Coordinates of N, CA and C in Angstrom, one line a residue:
M1 N -64.1 -29.1 -83.3 CA -63.1 -29.3 -84.3 C -62.6 -28.0 -84.7
Y2 N -61.4 -27.6 -84.3 CA -60.7 -26.4 -84.7 C -61.3 -25.1 -84.1
A3 N -62.2 -25.2 -83.1 CA -62.8 -24.0 -82.6 C -61.8 -23.1 -81.9
T4 N -60.9 -23.7 -81.1 CA -59.8 -23.0 -80.4 C -58.9 -22.3 -81.5
E5 N -58.5 -23.1 -82.5 CA -57.6 -22.5 -83.5 C -58.3 -21.4 -84.3
Y6 N -59.6 -21.5 -84.6 CA -60.3 -20.5 -85.3 C -60.4 -19.2 -84.4
A7 N -60.6 -19.4 -83.1 CA -60.6 -18.2 -82.2 C -59.2 -17.5 -82.2
L8 N -58.1 -18.3 -82.2 CA -56.8 -17.7 -82.3 C -56.6 -16.9 -83.5
L9 N -57.3 -17.2 -84.6 CA -57.2 -16.5 -85.8 C -58.2 -15.3 -85.9
G10 N -58.9 -15.1 -84.8 CA -59.8 -14.0 -84.7 C -61.2 -14.3 -85.1
G11 N -61.5 -15.6 -85.2 CA -62.9 -16.0 -85.5 C -63.7 -16.3 -84.3
D12 N -65.0 -16.4 -84.5 CA -66.0 -16.7 -83.4 C -66.1 -18.2 -83.2
T13 N -65.9 -18.6 -82.0 CA -65.9 -20.1 -81.7 C -67.3 -20.7 -81.9
Q14 N -68.3 -19.9 -81.8 CA -69.7 -20.4 -82.0 C -69.9 -20.9 -83.5
V15 N -69.1 -20.2 -84.4 CA -69.2 -20.6 -85.8 C -68.6 -22.0 -86.0
M16 N -67.8 -22.4 -85.1 CA -67.1 -23.8 -85.3 C -67.6 -24.7 -84.1
S17 N -68.8 -24.5 -83.7 CA -69.2 -25.3 -82.5 C -69.5 -26.8 -82.8
T18 N -69.8 -27.1 -84.0 CA -70.0 -28.5 -84.3 C -69.1 -29.0 -85.5
T19 N -69.0 -30.3 -85.7 CA -68.2 -30.8 -86.8 C -68.8 -30.3 -88.1
E20 N -70.1 -30.3 -88.2 CA -70.7 -29.9 -89.5 C -70.4 -28.4 -89.8
S21 N -70.6 -27.6 -88.7 CA -70.3 -26.1 -88.9 C -68.8 -25.9 -89.2
S22 N -68.0 -26.6 -88.6 CA -66.5 -26.5 -88.9 C -66.2 -26.9 -90.3
L23 N -66.8 -28.0 -90.8 CA -66.6 -28.4 -92.2 C -67.1 -27.3 -93.1
N24 N -68.2 -26.7 -92.8 CA -68.8 -25.6 -93.6 C -67.8 -24.4 -93.7
V25 N -67.2 -24.1 -92.6 CA -66.3 -22.9 -92.6 C -65.1 -23.3 -93.5
I26 N -64.6 -24.5 -93.3 CA -63.4 -25.0 -94.1 C -63.8 -25.0 -95.6
R27 N -64.9 -25.5 -95.9 CA -65.3 -25.6 -97.3 C -65.5 -24.3 -97.9
K28 N -66.0 -23.3 -97.2 CA -66.2 -21.9 -97.7 C -64.8 -21.3 -97.8
G29 N -63.9 -21.6 -96.9 CA -62.6 -21.1 -96.9 C -62.4 -20.0 -95.9
L30 N -61.3 -19.9 -95.2 CA -61.0 -18.9 -94.2 C -60.8 -17.6 -95.0
P31 N -61.2 -16.5 -94.4 CA -60.9 -15.2 -95.0 C -59.3 -15.0 -95.1
V32 N -58.9 -14.4 -96.2 CA -57.5 -14.2 -96.4 C -56.9 -13.4 -95.2
S33 N -57.6 -12.6 -94.6 CA -57.1 -11.8 -93.5 C -56.6 -12.6 -92.3
M34 N -57.1 -13.9 -92.2 CA -56.7 -14.8 -91.2 C -55.3 -15.2 -91.4
V35 N -54.7 -15.1 -92.6 CA -53.3 -15.5 -92.8 C -52.5 -14.5 -92.0
D36 N -52.8 -13.2 -92.0 CA -52.1 -12.2 -91.3 C -52.1 -12.5 -89.8
Q37 N -53.3 -13.0 -89.3 CA -53.4 -13.3 -87.9 C -52.6 -14.5 -87.6
A38 N -52.6 -15.5 -88.5 CA -51.8 -16.7 -88.3 C -50.3 -16.4 -88.2
V39 N -49.8 -15.5 -89.1 CA -48.5 -15.0 -89.1 C -48.1 -14.4 -87.7
S40 N -49.1 -13.6 -87.2 CA -48.9 -13.0 -85.9 C -48.8 -14.0 -84.7
V41 N -49.7 -14.9 -84.8 CA -49.8 -16.0 -83.7 C -48.6 -16.9 -83.7
L42 N -48.1 -17.2 -84.9 CA -47.0 -18.1 -85.1 C -45.6 -17.4 -85.1
H43 N -45.6 -16.1 -85.1 CA -44.4 -15.3 -85.1 C -43.5 -15.8 -86.2
L44 N -44.1 -15.9 -87.4 CA -43.4 -16.3 -88.6 C -43.5 -15.3 -89.7
P45 N -42.5 -15.1 -90.5 CA -42.7 -14.2 -91.6 C -43.8 -14.8 -92.6
K46 N -44.5 -13.9 -93.2 CA -45.6 -14.4 -94.1 C -45.0 -15.2 -95.2
G47 N -43.8 -14.9 -95.7 CA -43.1 -15.7 -96.7 C -42.8 -17.1 -96.3
E48 N -42.8 -17.4 -95.0 CA -42.5 -18.7 -94.5 C -43.8 -19.5 -94.3
L49 N -44.8 -18.8 -93.8 CA -46.1 -19.5 -93.6 C -46.9 -19.8 -94.9
V50 N -46.9 -18.9 -95.8 CA -47.7 -19.1 -97.0 C -47.4 -20.4 -97.8
P51 N -46.1 -20.7 -98.0 CA -45.8 -22.0 -98.7 C -46.2 -23.2 -97.8
L52 N -46.2 -23.1 -96.5 CA -46.6 -24.2 -95.7 C -48.1 -24.6 -95.9
I53 N -48.9 -23.6 -96.2 CA -50.3 -23.8 -96.4 C -50.7 -24.1 -97.9
G54 N -49.6 -24.2 -98.7 CA -49.8 -24.5 -100.1 C -50.3 -23.3 -100.9
A55 N -49.9 -22.1 -100.5 CA -50.3 -20.9 -101.3 C -49.1 -20.3 -101.9
N56 N -49.3 -19.4 -102.8 CA -48.3 -18.6 -103.4 C -48.3 -17.2 -102.8
L57 N -47.2 -16.7 -102.3 CA -47.2 -15.4 -101.7 C -47.7 -14.3 -102.6
R58 N -47.3 -14.2 -103.8 CA -47.7 -13.2 -104.8 C -49.2 -13.3 -105.0
S59 N -49.7 -14.4 -105.2 CA -51.1 -14.6 -105.5 C -52.0 -14.2 -104.2
L60 N -51.5 -14.5 -103.1 CA -52.2 -14.1 -101.9 C -52.2 -12.6 -101.6
Q61 N -51.0 -12.0 -102.0 CA -50.9 -10.5 -101.8 C -51.9 -9.8 -102.8
R62 N -52.3 -10.4 -103.9 CA -53.2 -9.8 -104.8 C -54.7 -9.9 -104.3
K63 N -54.9 -10.8 -103.4 CA -56.3 -11.0 -102.9 C -56.7 -9.9 -101.9
K64 N -58.0 -9.7 -101.9 CA -58.5 -8.7 -100.9 C -58.7 -9.5 -99.6
D65 N -58.7 -8.7 -98.5 CA -59.0 -9.4 -97.2 C -60.3 -10.1 -97.1
S66 N -61.2 -9.7 -98.0 CA -62.6 -10.3 -98.0 C -62.6 -11.6 -98.8
D67 N -61.5 -11.8 -99.6 CA -61.5 -13.1 -100.3 C -61.2 -14.2 -99.4
H68 N -61.3 -15.5 -99.9 CA -61.1 -16.6 -99.1 C -60.0 -17.5 -99.6
L69 N -59.4 -18.3 -98.6 CA -58.5 -19.3 -99.0 C -59.2 -20.5 -99.6
T70 N -58.5 -21.4 -100.2 CA -59.2 -22.6 -100.7 C -59.5 -23.5 -99.5
P71 N -60.4 -24.5 -99.6 CA -60.6 -25.4 -98.5 C -59.4 -26.1 -98.0
Q72 N -58.5 -26.5 -98.9 CA -57.3 -27.1 -98.5 C -56.3 -26.2 -97.7
Q73 N -56.2 -25.0 -98.2 CA -55.4 -24.0 -97.5 C -56.0 -23.6 -96.2
S74 N -57.3 -23.6 -96.1 CA -57.9 -23.3 -94.8 C -57.7 -24.4 -93.8
E75 N -57.9 -25.6 -94.2 CA -57.8 -26.7 -93.3 C -56.3 -26.8 -92.9
H76 N -55.4 -26.6 -93.8 CA -54.0 -26.7 -93.5 C -53.6 -25.6 -92.5
T77 N -54.1 -24.4 -92.7 CA -53.9 -23.3 -91.7 C -54.3 -23.6 -90.3
L78 N -55.6 -24.2 -90.2 CA -56.1 -24.6 -88.9 C -55.3 -25.7 -88.3
A79 N -54.9 -26.6 -89.1 CA -54.1 -27.8 -88.6 C -52.7 -27.3 -88.1
I80 N -52.1 -26.3 -88.8 CA -50.8 -25.8 -88.3 C -51.1 -25.1 -86.9
I81 N -52.1 -24.3 -86.8 CA -52.4 -23.7 -85.5 C -52.7 -24.7 -84.5
S82 N -53.3 -25.9 -84.9 CA -53.6 -26.9 -83.9 C -52.3 -27.5 -83.3
V83 N -51.3 -27.6 -84.1 CA -50.0 -28.0 -83.6 C -49.5 -27.1 -82.5
L84 N -49.6 -25.8 -82.7 CA -49.3 -24.8 -81.7 C -50.1 -25.0 -80.5
T85 N -51.4 -25.2 -80.7 CA -52.3 -25.4 -79.5 C -51.9 -26.6 -78.7
N86 N -51.6 -27.7 -79.4 CA -51.1 -28.9 -78.8 C -49.8 -28.7 -78.0
A87 N -48.9 -28.0 -78.7 CA -47.6 -27.7 -78.0 C -47.7 -26.8 -76.8
T88 N -48.6 -25.8 -76.9 CA -48.9 -24.9 -75.8 C -49.5 -25.7 -74.7
E89 N -50.4 -26.6 -74.9 CA -50.9 -27.4 -73.9 C -49.9 -28.2 -73.1
Y90 N -48.9 -28.8 -73.9 CA -47.9 -29.5 -73.3 C -46.9 -28.7 -72.5
F91 N -46.4 -27.6 -73.1 CA -45.4 -26.7 -72.5 C -46.0 -25.7 -71.5
E92 N -47.3 -25.5 -71.5 CA -48.1 -24.6 -70.7 C -47.7 -23.2 -70.9
D93 N -47.1 -22.9 -72.1 CA -46.7 -21.5 -72.4 C -46.5 -21.4 -73.9
Q94 N -47.2 -20.5 -74.5 CA -47.2 -20.4 -76.0 C -45.8 -20.0 -76.5
K95 N -45.1 -19.1 -75.8 CA -43.8 -18.7 -76.2 C -42.8 -19.8 -76.2
V96 N -42.9 -20.7 -75.1 CA -42.0 -21.8 -75.0 C -42.4 -22.8 -76.1
A97 N -43.7 -23.0 -76.4 CA -44.1 -23.9 -77.5 C -43.6 -23.5 -78.8
L98 N -43.7 -22.2 -79.1 CA -43.1 -21.6 -80.4 C -41.6 -21.8 -80.5
N99 N -40.9 -21.6 -79.4 CA -39.5 -21.8 -79.3 C -39.1 -23.3 -79.6
W100 N -39.9 -24.2 -79.0 CA -39.7 -25.6 -79.3 C -39.9 -25.9 -80.8
M101 N -41.0 -25.4 -81.4 CA -41.3 -25.6 -82.8 C -40.3 -25.1 -83.7
K102 N -39.5 -24.0 -83.3 CA -38.5 -23.4 -84.2 C -37.1 -23.9 -83.9
T103 N -36.9 -24.8 -82.9 CA -35.6 -25.3 -82.6 C -35.4 -26.7 -83.2
P104 N -34.3 -26.9 -83.8 CA -34.1 -28.3 -84.3 C -34.2 -29.3 -83.2
Q105 N -34.8 -30.5 -83.5 CA -35.0 -31.5 -82.5 C -34.5 -32.8 -83.1
V106 N -33.9 -33.6 -82.3 CA -33.3 -34.9 -82.7 C -34.4 -35.8 -83.3
I107 N -35.6 -35.8 -82.7 CA -36.7 -36.6 -83.2 C -37.1 -36.3 -84.7
F108 N -36.8 -35.0 -85.0 CA -37.1 -34.5 -86.4 C -35.9 -34.6 -87.3
G109 N -34.9 -35.3 -86.9 CA -33.6 -35.4 -87.7 C -32.9 -34.1 -87.7
N110 N -32.9 -33.4 -86.6 CA -32.3 -32.1 -86.4 C -32.9 -31.0 -87.3
K111 N -34.1 -31.2 -87.6 CA -34.9 -30.2 -88.3 C -35.9 -29.6 -87.3
T112 N -36.6 -28.5 -87.6 CA -37.6 -28.0 -86.7 C -38.9 -28.6 -87.0
A113 N -39.8 -28.5 -86.1 CA -41.2 -28.9 -86.3 C -41.8 -28.2 -87.4
F114 N -41.5 -26.9 -87.6 CA -42.1 -26.1 -88.7 C -41.7 -26.7 -90.0
E115 N -40.6 -27.4 -90.1 CA -40.2 -27.9 -91.4 C -41.1 -29.2 -91.8
Y116 N -41.8 -29.7 -90.9 CA -42.7 -30.8 -91.1 C -44.2 -30.4 -91.4
L117 N -44.5 -29.1 -91.2 CA -45.9 -28.7 -91.3 C -46.4 -28.4 -92.7
D118 N -45.6 -28.7 -93.7 CA -46.1 -28.4 -95.1 C -47.0 -29.5 -95.6
T119 N -47.1 -30.6 -94.9 CA -48.0 -31.7 -95.3 C -48.9 -32.1 -94.1
M120 N -50.0 -32.7 -94.4 CA -50.9 -33.2 -93.3 C -50.2 -34.4 -92.6
S121 N -49.4 -35.2 -93.3 CA -48.7 -36.3 -92.7 C -47.7 -35.7 -91.7
G122 N -47.0 -34.6 -92.1 CA -46.0 -34.0 -91.2 C -46.6 -33.4 -90.0
I123 N -47.8 -32.8 -90.2 CA -48.5 -32.2 -89.0 C -48.9 -33.4 -88.1
S124 N -49.4 -34.5 -88.6 CA -49.8 -35.6 -87.8 C -48.6 -36.2 -87.1
F125 N -47.4 -36.2 -87.7 CA -46.2 -36.7 -87.1 C -45.8 -35.8 -85.9
V126 N -45.8 -34.5 -86.1 CA -45.4 -33.6 -85.0 C -46.4 -33.7 -83.9
N127 N -47.7 -33.8 -84.2 CA -48.7 -34.0 -83.1 C -48.5 -35.3 -82.4
D128 N -48.1 -36.3 -83.1 CA -47.8 -37.6 -82.5 C -46.6 -37.5 -81.5
V129 N -45.6 -36.8 -82.0 CA -44.4 -36.6 -81.1 C -44.9 -35.8 -79.8
L130 N -45.7 -34.8 -80.0 CA -46.2 -34.1 -78.8 C -47.0 -35.0 -77.9
N131 N -47.8 -35.8 -78.5 CA -48.7 -36.7 -77.7 C -47.8 -37.7 -76.9
R132 N -46.7 -38.2 -77.6 CA -45.8 -39.1 -76.9 C -45.1 -38.4 -75.7
M133 N -44.8 -37.2 -75.9 CA -44.2 -36.4 -74.8 C -45.2 -36.2 -73.7
K134 N -46.4 -35.9 -74.0 CA -47.4 -35.7 -73.0 C -47.6 -36.9 -72.1
F135 N -47.5 -38.1 -72.7 CA -47.7 -39.3 -71.9 C -46.4 -40.0 -71.5
G136 N -45.3 -39.3 -71.5 CA -44.1 -39.8 -70.9 C -43.3 -40.7 -71.8
M137 N -43.7 -40.9 -73.0 CA -42.9 -41.8 -73.9 C -41.8 -41.0 -74.5
T138 N -40.7 -41.7 -74.8 CA -39.6 -41.1 -75.4 C -40.0 -40.4 -76.7
A139 N -39.7 -39.1 -76.9 CA -40.0 -38.4 -78.1 C -38.8 -38.5 -79.0

């Protein structure tokens, strides 16, 4: 559960090897420094990513890299990265996947996938669209 996503953020996959250990990491909170890594992986300005995970940019800037996100912010960050992982699996290229996520799509009402990633329901919807595409259903 989220081992691949945790690795993309610079974490050790062994720490996320079981559901229980993954939940412990989420409950403790990801290090604030992983937000910078997420910004790099997603090729998004920090000012666009931080609101998606339910954080305030000014508050986050005041935290030290050794501080932690809340469990909700941590889970949301990992879930957003999981959308990228899912899209990369489908498109077989991370750059193409990011381009798809940043391009308005008819299925999203001519909005981008990123515009749906501020809620867990939106993340679920985007993943559902990707899964339908994987299995040849009309997206």
